[in-house]
């Protein structure tokens, strides 16, 4: 921004910048420009930028021949004088000529339209119009122009020449796009148009690597802090966990042998609740300094429950992939009983089709069919 | 080893530790039982080997640094129970109504603990190299070194308010203002 402003000051009468649809409050808030301003500068700086954008001209006439604008033409603009009549010194509204010149696009089958419509509702943008080949030719001919040059749509080659205007033999529309590898994903080339001595030259260029920024312009300390916190608390918790894996496994097997099924967390909690209620009933009689066997049992149950919870969450985190696979296959989106308790092995087991068939064989036959290879 | 624990920890010791750290007697007894089960060699103090035995430590990238925090003020590289509990006391949740003892779990102490994790050479300031070390540990192979260096440089510039080329504890605390340290560096100890 500052660089462009400096250049403009330096070449006030020979450098001109046109407003695009992103040069407004709506989009700068929606994307990251406002955040960047607030992080690096201030709310006031952002306000000044917005006011500058309000002043940007919306169109230019090059050499009396080319109408340059960001988006395209508008049903409410017949002549160049209509463009000059627009009050541009404001936030672009959601409809009207100021919106259209910044937002409109050529129709997808520009030049091959089946009928003679001029403007269609622009579903891609959610506002403004698609203009058609007949519409552009009409505009050009009325105003004695050679072509409309605009941007607004990414182009793989950086530019696009559209169908020639029959009256001139020259493309009625040209799109120029000067940001290479747009959004770091399009991998497009960019182009600039050089018009010198009646000749039009196109220069293409590829992207350069840009400096890496942490998300939300965070600095390393703030950004790394959650990670540091997680690692510290992880370690301290493992330092302090009272049940070792071995003890937990014993518990699981014991209960499994008694009940004959996988152990669920709810079951443990229920048992804990039973003991707790019993204890609450005899509370007045309990002396402070002695750990009665019931109290000991209660504490144990509580600790076991927490240890199991912690282990479950751990397994969930580490085996995310297997868990989501298994969940996706289960009919009600829930893991089968016992899958989580056994850790990675039961989860892997659970996701083989044989085991699934066995577990879910009582459910709808429709589901069973979908498992056939 | 239940009998041994209760013999080794006298009531007056528990009271002292309670005053020093803010833990309740129940919590202290439980922590003691955990301490003794870590102390496999039965020496009454933990060595680095005792910590290294914990499997989670090996996979934790900050493992060394965190263990170092326990040994920081200990002679002979041995952590006795008092020191053990003192370090853990920093992580007690901050309650609005807590009695102001020699409060260990203050926001300042929590921040200091975090600061010491970044300050590898223990010179009480964080240098650009130390910031780079954290970055490399977290993203390492995904981003080229010169990019990481420039991010580290920028972090230093933004937070080094007195322009001495390092981030002091105060500057660190200022940077972490928004980070809700109280709640994040807290563990709920079973009471």
XYZ file of C-alpha atoms in Angstrom:
564
model
C 0.000 0.000 0.000
C 2.621 2.438 1.091
C 4.776 1.569 -1.888
C 1.925 2.181 -4.313
C 1.070 5.449 -2.618
C 4.708 6.527 -2.905
C 4.760 5.683 -6.592
C 1.554 7.583 -7.164
C 2.960 10.643 -5.440
C 6.074 10.356 -7.552
C 4.191 10.004 -10.853
C 0.976 11.819 -10.065
C -0.121 12.513 -13.622
C 1.305 9.480 -15.343
C 0.480 6.635 -12.971
C -3.165 5.746 -12.486
C -4.676 3.024 -10.355
C -8.198 1.744 -10.851
C -10.418 0.492 -8.087
C -11.185 -3.223 -7.944
C -13.898 -5.085 -6.061
C -11.497 -5.872 -3.191
C -10.813 -2.209 -2.539
C -13.644 -1.754 -0.104
C -14.513 -2.234 3.552
C -16.548 -5.390 3.048
C -13.875 -7.476 1.454
C -10.941 -6.144 3.412
C -12.780 -7.141 6.570
C -13.735 -10.527 5.183
C -10.240 -11.355 4.048
C -7.024 -10.435 5.823
C -6.228 -6.857 4.867
C -7.938 -5.306 7.868
C -6.357 -7.825 10.240
C -2.973 -7.066 8.755
C -3.490 -3.324 9.166
C -4.559 -3.696 12.765
C -1.671 -6.027 13.592
C 1.014 -4.001 11.907
C -0.296 -0.465 12.178
C -3.557 0.828 13.624
C -7.301 1.213 13.149
C -6.608 4.735 11.917
C -4.252 3.493 9.225
C -6.942 1.094 8.052
C -9.480 3.908 7.949
C -7.143 6.013 5.849
C -6.640 3.115 3.441
C -10.404 2.750 3.023
C -10.812 6.440 2.353
C -8.050 6.213 -0.222
C -9.834 3.343 -1.915
C -13.008 5.439 -2.059
C -11.071 7.954 -4.139
C -9.670 5.523 -6.679
C -11.013 6.092 -10.196
C -13.195 3.263 -11.525
C -12.398 3.418 -15.207
C -9.875 4.693 -17.691
C -9.888 5.447 -21.383
C -6.663 4.386 -23.035
C -5.701 6.170 -26.195
C -9.345 6.945 -26.890
C -9.806 3.273 -27.847
C -9.768 1.031 -24.859
C -12.189 1.150 -21.961
C -10.331 -0.145 -18.902
C -12.305 -1.214 -15.869
C -11.939 -3.917 -13.214
C -15.085 -6.008 -13.738
C -16.946 -4.951 -16.858
C -19.944 -3.136 -18.254
C -23.315 -2.445 -16.650
C -26.926 -2.356 -17.849
C -27.099 1.108 -16.337
C -24.171 2.451 -18.332
C -24.745 3.281 -21.981
C -22.043 5.874 -22.583
C -18.732 6.940 -21.102
C -20.482 10.024 -19.781
C -22.651 7.699 -17.667
C -19.453 6.402 -16.048
C -18.361 9.901 -15.175
C -21.741 10.648 -13.633
C -21.266 7.959 -10.982
C -20.467 9.210 -7.483
C -17.560 6.960 -6.698
C -16.441 8.439 -3.406
C -18.040 5.816 -1.218
C -18.217 2.168 -0.298
C -19.491 0.312 -3.380
C -23.151 -0.619 -2.902
C -24.632 -4.080 -3.491
C -26.158 -3.116 -6.837
C -26.106 -0.308 -9.333
C -23.510 0.919 -11.823
C -20.716 1.389 -9.252
C -21.161 -2.203 -8.141
C -21.382 -3.512 -11.712
C -18.178 -1.969 -13.046
C -16.281 -3.626 -10.202
C -18.042 -6.995 -10.114
C -19.475 -8.052 -13.486
C -18.062 -10.898 -15.583
C -18.363 -12.018 -19.197
C -20.864 -14.791 -19.773
C -19.407 -18.293 -19.736
C -20.158 -18.898 -23.431
C -19.165 -15.393 -24.441
C -19.310 -15.194 -28.213
C -21.450 -18.305 -28.561
C -24.667 -17.140 -27.001
C -27.858 -18.774 -28.230
C -29.994 -15.668 -27.899
C -29.634 -11.925 -27.803
C -29.732 -11.279 -24.041
C -27.412 -8.548 -22.868
C -27.207 -9.102 -19.083
C -27.876 -12.160 -16.955
C -27.806 -12.503 -13.192
C -24.303 -13.339 -11.993
C -24.684 -16.408 -9.798
C -20.941 -16.838 -9.235
C -20.540 -13.494 -7.543
C -23.990 -13.375 -5.960
C -24.425 -9.854 -7.303
C -24.231 -7.874 -10.512
C -24.359 -9.499 -13.990
C -22.814 -11.622 -16.670
C -22.549 -9.527 -19.807
C -22.776 -11.143 -23.217
C -20.963 -10.660 -26.475
C -23.877 -8.730 -27.987
C -23.920 -6.448 -24.932
C -20.215 -5.607 -25.202
C -20.324 -5.062 -28.962
C -23.307 -2.790 -28.495
C -21.430 -0.744 -25.902
C -18.254 -0.569 -28.004
C -20.057 0.483 -31.149
C -22.156 3.102 -29.427
C -19.049 4.676 -27.922
C -16.686 4.169 -30.807
C -14.327 1.979 -28.835
C -12.053 -0.844 -29.841
C -12.189 -3.093 -26.763
C -12.979 -3.463 -23.116
C -9.918 -4.386 -21.064
C -10.620 -5.754 -17.619
C -9.299 -8.118 -14.942
C -11.290 -9.729 -12.079
C -10.982 -13.379 -13.166
C -7.930 -15.600 -12.768
C -6.517 -16.738 -16.095
C -4.211 -19.687 -16.473
C -2.054 -17.876 -19.012
C -2.428 -14.507 -17.299
C -4.640 -13.099 -20.011
C -7.486 -13.993 -22.367
C -8.621 -12.567 -25.681
C -12.288 -13.042 -26.448
C -14.276 -13.097 -29.685
C -13.626 -10.304 -32.149
C -16.124 -7.526 -32.624
C -17.339 -7.894 -36.197
C -17.279 -4.157 -36.667
C -13.568 -3.827 -35.885
C -12.007 -7.243 -36.268
C -10.481 -6.756 -32.810
C -11.305 -8.757 -29.664
C -14.345 -7.162 -28.028
C -13.022 -8.081 -24.592
C -9.631 -8.764 -23.044
C -8.983 -10.054 -19.542
C -5.605 -9.337 -17.974
C -4.621 -10.952 -14.674
C -1.366 -9.852 -13.102
C -1.061 -11.932 -9.930
C 0.856 -15.180 -10.554
C 0.052 -18.363 -8.627
C -2.972 -16.582 -7.226
C -3.714 -17.446 -3.568
C -0.732 -19.821 -3.728
C -3.014 -22.423 -5.303
C -3.958 -21.503 -8.868
C -0.440 -21.975 -10.222
C -1.318 -19.548 -13.009
C 1.024 -17.377 -15.006
C 0.437 -13.639 -14.769
C 0.457 -11.101 -17.567
C 0.716 -7.409 -18.223
C -0.352 -5.563 -21.338
C 2.043 -3.058 -22.820
C 0.565 -0.691 -25.369
C 3.214 1.288 -27.200
C 3.065 3.110 -30.529
C -0.130 1.446 -31.542
C 1.175 -2.022 -30.772
C -0.049 -4.233 -27.994
C 2.449 -6.503 -26.299
C 1.754 -9.078 -23.687
C 4.324 -10.021 -21.110
C 3.866 -13.104 -18.970
C 5.642 -13.946 -15.752
C 5.711 -16.675 -13.132
C 5.495 -16.355 -9.373
C 8.286 -15.805 -6.921
C 8.459 -17.508 -3.546
C 7.180 -15.137 -0.939
C 8.264 -14.847 2.691
C 6.526 -17.210 5.075
C 4.160 -15.676 7.595
C 2.712 -17.370 10.643
C -1.088 -17.386 10.555
C -2.793 -14.207 11.799
C 0.592 -12.494 11.761
C 1.414 -14.082 15.096
C 4.902 -13.901 16.456
C 6.711 -17.098 17.396
C 6.212 -16.781 21.150
C 2.440 -16.463 21.019
C 2.175 -19.035 18.227
C 4.328 -21.649 19.932
C 2.787 -21.165 23.344
C -0.148 -23.596 22.997
C 2.249 -26.256 21.794
C 4.587 -25.645 24.724
C 1.670 -25.742 27.124
C 0.400 -29.009 25.683
C 3.776 -30.688 25.949
C 4.350 -29.482 29.490
C 0.959 -30.584 30.748
C 1.260 -33.895 28.887
C 4.514 -34.642 30.584
C 3.408 -33.574 34.022
C 0.253 -35.638 33.703
C 2.232 -38.705 32.729
C 4.485 -37.989 35.666
C 1.500 -37.967 37.927
C -0.757 -40.612 36.456
C -1.472 -43.129 39.118
C -2.518 -46.097 37.013
C 0.129 -47.603 34.856
C -0.959 -49.212 31.599
C -0.422 -52.623 33.146
C -2.782 -51.926 36.012
C -5.381 -50.596 33.588
C -5.149 -53.679 31.362
C -5.623 -55.932 34.366
C -8.742 -54.012 35.251
C -10.093 -54.341 31.701
C -9.499 -58.091 31.548
C -10.970 -58.668 34.977
C -14.170 -56.902 34.112
C -14.324 -58.477 30.688
C -14.121 -61.943 32.203
C -16.859 -61.133 34.672
C -19.227 -59.531 32.220
C -18.261 -61.267 28.981
C -18.184 -58.154 26.792
C -16.053 -55.109 26.157
C -15.748 -52.619 28.995
C -17.336 -49.260 28.589
C -16.495 -46.044 30.330
C -20.127 -45.619 31.356
C -20.051 -48.858 33.202
C -17.145 -47.754 35.320
C -18.815 -44.450 36.063
C -22.007 -46.238 37.112
C -20.131 -48.416 39.558
C -18.396 -45.352 40.904
C -21.753 -43.629 41.425
C -23.086 -46.639 43.364
C -20.178 -46.664 45.765
C -20.318 -42.895 46.130
C -24.023 -42.944 47.066
C -23.372 -45.598 49.627
C -20.630 -43.513 51.176
C -22.649 -40.342 51.202
C -25.274 -42.162 53.198
C -22.798 -43.060 55.925
C -20.872 -39.753 55.844
C -21.582 -38.462 59.378
C -20.133 -41.617 60.900
C -16.843 -41.389 59.035
C -13.823 -40.081 60.932
C -11.490 -37.719 59.174
C -8.098 -39.262 59.650
C -8.948 -42.812 58.686
C -9.270 -43.970 55.144
C -12.080 -46.488 55.390
C -12.015 -49.353 52.892
C -15.092 -47.954 51.173
C -13.479 -44.568 50.807
C -10.385 -46.226 49.463
C -12.496 -48.109 46.973
C -14.261 -44.939 45.961
C -11.023 -43.127 45.394
C -9.709 -46.029 43.400
C -12.789 -46.169 41.249
C -12.596 -42.433 40.659
C -8.963 -42.625 39.734
C -9.497 -45.598 37.469
C -12.299 -43.775 35.724
C -10.168 -40.745 35.129
C -7.229 -42.808 34.031
C -9.417 -44.665 31.602
C -10.873 -41.398 30.289
C -7.409 -40.020 29.813
C -6.378 -43.154 28.013
C -9.472 -43.069 25.802
C -8.786 -39.478 24.819
C -5.214 -40.363 24.125
C -6.212 -43.277 21.913
C -8.769 -41.082 20.165
C -6.129 -38.518 19.441
C -3.436 -40.883 18.259
C -5.668 -43.212 16.288
C -7.818 -40.502 14.724
C -7.676 -42.039 11.320
C -8.740 -45.497 12.393
C -11.450 -44.076 14.607
C -13.021 -42.059 11.816
C -12.807 -45.040 9.464
C -14.568 -47.213 11.971
C -17.161 -44.582 12.785
C -17.877 -44.070 9.118
C -18.648 -47.740 8.711
C -20.797 -48.159 11.801
C -24.534 -47.801 11.222
C -25.176 -45.218 13.917
C -21.885 -43.334 13.787
C -20.751 -44.745 17.120
C -17.805 -46.987 17.826
C -18.656 -50.575 18.776
C -18.472 -51.372 22.453
C -14.969 -52.218 23.557
C -13.219 -50.879 20.501
C -11.674 -47.958 22.306
C -10.777 -49.807 25.493
C -8.403 -52.161 23.781
C -6.522 -49.376 22.063
C -5.003 -49.584 18.644
C -5.448 -53.328 18.242
C -9.179 -53.486 18.757
C -9.624 -50.417 16.579
C -7.694 -52.042 13.758
C -9.511 -55.287 14.300
C -12.767 -53.432 14.266
C -12.118 -51.955 10.896
C -11.663 -55.218 9.083
C -14.815 -56.192 7.253
C -15.063 -59.581 8.938
C -15.265 -58.103 12.386
C -17.737 -55.491 11.223
C -20.021 -58.104 9.742
C -19.953 -59.969 13.013
C -20.651 -56.916 15.136
C -23.321 -55.444 12.948
C -24.930 -58.592 11.649
C -27.978 -57.860 13.757
C -28.516 -54.581 11.935
C -30.223 -53.910 8.654
C -29.325 -56.243 5.816
C -29.026 -53.204 3.566
C -25.866 -52.277 5.401
C -24.530 -55.823 5.113
C -24.769 -55.670 1.332
C -22.731 -52.520 1.095
C -19.749 -54.364 2.574
C -19.491 -56.877 -0.232
C -16.290 -56.300 -2.177
C 5.062 -49.769 49.450
C 2.097 -48.079 51.115
C 3.469 -48.379 54.616
C 6.768 -46.806 53.777
C 5.168 -43.658 52.322
C 3.194 -42.791 55.405
C 6.177 -43.390 57.679
C 8.489 -41.205 55.620
C 6.220 -38.177 55.556
C 5.599 -36.664 58.965
C 2.593 -34.537 59.759
C 4.664 -31.415 60.414
C 6.394 -31.866 57.096
C 3.021 -32.039 55.409
C 1.986 -28.839 57.141
C 5.142 -27.068 56.063
C 4.723 -28.178 52.493
C 1.102 -27.094 52.600
C 2.175 -23.606 53.657
C 4.892 -23.436 51.059
C 2.901 -24.674 48.128
C -0.798 -24.415 48.822
C -1.492 -28.121 48.196
C -3.914 -29.809 50.574
C -2.622 -32.623 52.794
C -4.453 -35.205 50.662
C -2.825 -33.896 47.543
C 0.574 -33.897 49.206
C 0.187 -37.502 50.325
C -0.857 -38.557 46.857
C 2.049 -36.675 45.293
C 4.362 -38.351 47.749
C 3.100 -41.759 46.770
C 3.750 -40.866 43.156
C 7.202 -39.550 44.050
C 8.158 -42.791 45.753
C 6.953 -44.924 42.879
C 9.136 -42.873 40.531
C 12.052 -43.326 42.890
C 12.875 -46.846 41.776
C 16.252 -46.896 43.487
C 14.704 -45.948 46.822
C 17.141 -43.182 47.547
C 14.514 -40.671 48.681
C 15.380 -38.423 45.771
C 14.872 -38.558 42.018
C 17.763 -38.653 39.622
C 17.624 -37.840 35.934
C 17.537 -41.554 35.243
C 14.285 -41.829 37.189
C 12.693 -39.227 34.939
C 14.096 -40.748 31.773
C 12.392 -43.995 32.671
C 9.009 -42.441 31.931
C 8.149 -43.515 28.359
C 6.210 -40.328 27.537
C 9.343 -38.304 28.163
C 11.173 -39.878 25.271
C 8.573 -38.808 22.739
C 8.036 -35.356 24.174
C 10.109 -32.784 22.277
C 10.265 -30.557 25.332
C 10.992 -33.456 27.683
C 14.563 -32.478 28.431
C 13.709 -28.878 29.076
C 10.841 -29.710 31.425
C 12.881 -32.202 33.430
C 15.603 -29.595 33.647
C 13.125 -27.311 35.381
C 12.944 -29.796 38.249
C 16.702 -29.970 38.613
C 17.306 -26.269 38.293
C 18.034 -25.402 41.919
C 19.048 -28.850 43.134
C 22.518 -29.717 44.331
C 24.009 -33.029 43.166
C 21.423 -33.431 40.456
C 18.971 -35.019 42.866
C 15.380 -33.878 43.259
C 14.019 -34.357 46.752
C 10.320 -34.374 47.510
C 10.212 -30.743 48.613
C 11.691 -29.570 45.343
C 9.411 -31.919 43.400
C 6.310 -30.469 44.971
C 7.573 -26.895 44.667
C 7.854 -27.212 40.904
C 4.433 -28.838 40.606
C 2.936 -26.128 42.783
C 3.450 -23.639 39.980
C 0.750 -25.504 38.081
C -1.975 -25.332 40.646
C -5.011 -23.605 39.181
C -5.379 -20.005 40.246
C -8.458 -19.583 42.430
C -9.883 -16.135 43.007
C -10.373 -16.808 46.700
C -7.052 -18.463 47.514
C -5.362 -17.484 50.730
C -2.198 -15.567 49.871
C 0.474 -17.914 51.144
C 3.881 -17.720 49.573
C 1.821 -18.281 46.477
C 3.675 -20.397 43.961
C 0.968 -20.625 41.354
C 0.958 -16.952 40.483
C 0.659 -15.885 36.879
C 4.187 -14.531 37.130
C 5.566 -17.886 38.236
C 3.723 -19.712 35.494
C 5.077 -17.288 32.931
C 8.531 -17.666 34.437
C 8.300 -21.421 34.049
C 7.363 -21.004 30.388
C 10.107 -18.413 29.909
C 12.683 -20.868 31.248
C 11.568 -23.420 28.671
C 12.542 -21.032 25.888
C 15.714 -19.768 27.564
C 17.982 -22.722 26.866
C 21.292 -21.281 28.010
C 19.731 -19.911 31.207
C 21.080 -16.415 30.810
C 17.646 -14.983 31.702
C 17.004 -13.760 28.211
C 15.688 -15.283 25.015
C 17.924 -14.781 22.023
C 17.118 -15.020 18.322
C 18.808 -18.425 18.265
C 16.593 -19.717 21.030
C 13.486 -18.528 19.151
C 14.796 -20.220 16.050
C 15.316 -23.427 18.031
C 11.636 -23.466 19.035
C 10.547 -22.804 15.453
C 12.724 -25.580 14.116
C 11.405 -27.989 16.680
C 7.843 -27.203 15.684
C 8.012 -26.931 11.909
C 11.575 -27.916 11.120
C 11.532 -29.769 7.849
C 8.542 -28.062 6.283
C 9.989 -24.585 5.936
C 13.478 -23.626 4.748
C 15.931 -22.272 7.296
C 16.212 -18.777 5.904
C 12.431 -18.327 6.181
C 12.513 -19.514 9.788
C 15.344 -17.115 10.503
C 13.386 -14.210 9.122
C 10.333 -15.116 11.230
C 12.536 -15.392 14.327
C 14.132 -12.025 13.542
C 10.744 -10.420 13.154
C 9.496 -11.890 16.437
C 12.561 -10.531 18.193
C 12.125 -7.080 16.687
C 8.480 -6.884 17.577
C 8.914 -7.919 21.186
C 12.303 -6.525 22.123
C 11.078 -3.274 23.585
C 14.383 -2.028 24.980
C 16.257 -3.012 21.835
C 19.003 -4.960 23.522
C 18.674 -7.790 21.031
C 17.092 -10.174 23.534
C 13.714 -10.800 25.078
C 13.793 -10.418 28.852
C 11.286 -11.964 31.230
C 9.319 -8.695 31.319
C 9.165 -8.422 27.551
C 8.097 -12.073 27.417
C 5.296 -11.440 29.893
C 4.150 -8.437 27.886
C 4.044 -10.556 24.732
C 1.961 -13.200 26.515
C -0.575 -10.715 27.893
C -3.382 -12.081 25.756
C -2.524 -15.726 26.161
C -4.625 -16.774 29.188
C -1.607 -18.243 30.947
C -3.488 -18.740 34.208
C -5.795 -21.386 32.847
C -3.511 -23.016 30.346
C -0.545 -23.691 32.596
C -2.736 -25.262 35.262
C -3.368 -28.850 36.213
C -6.287 -29.997 38.281
C -4.781 -32.051 41.047
C -7.149 -34.677 42.472
C -7.948 -33.694 46.015
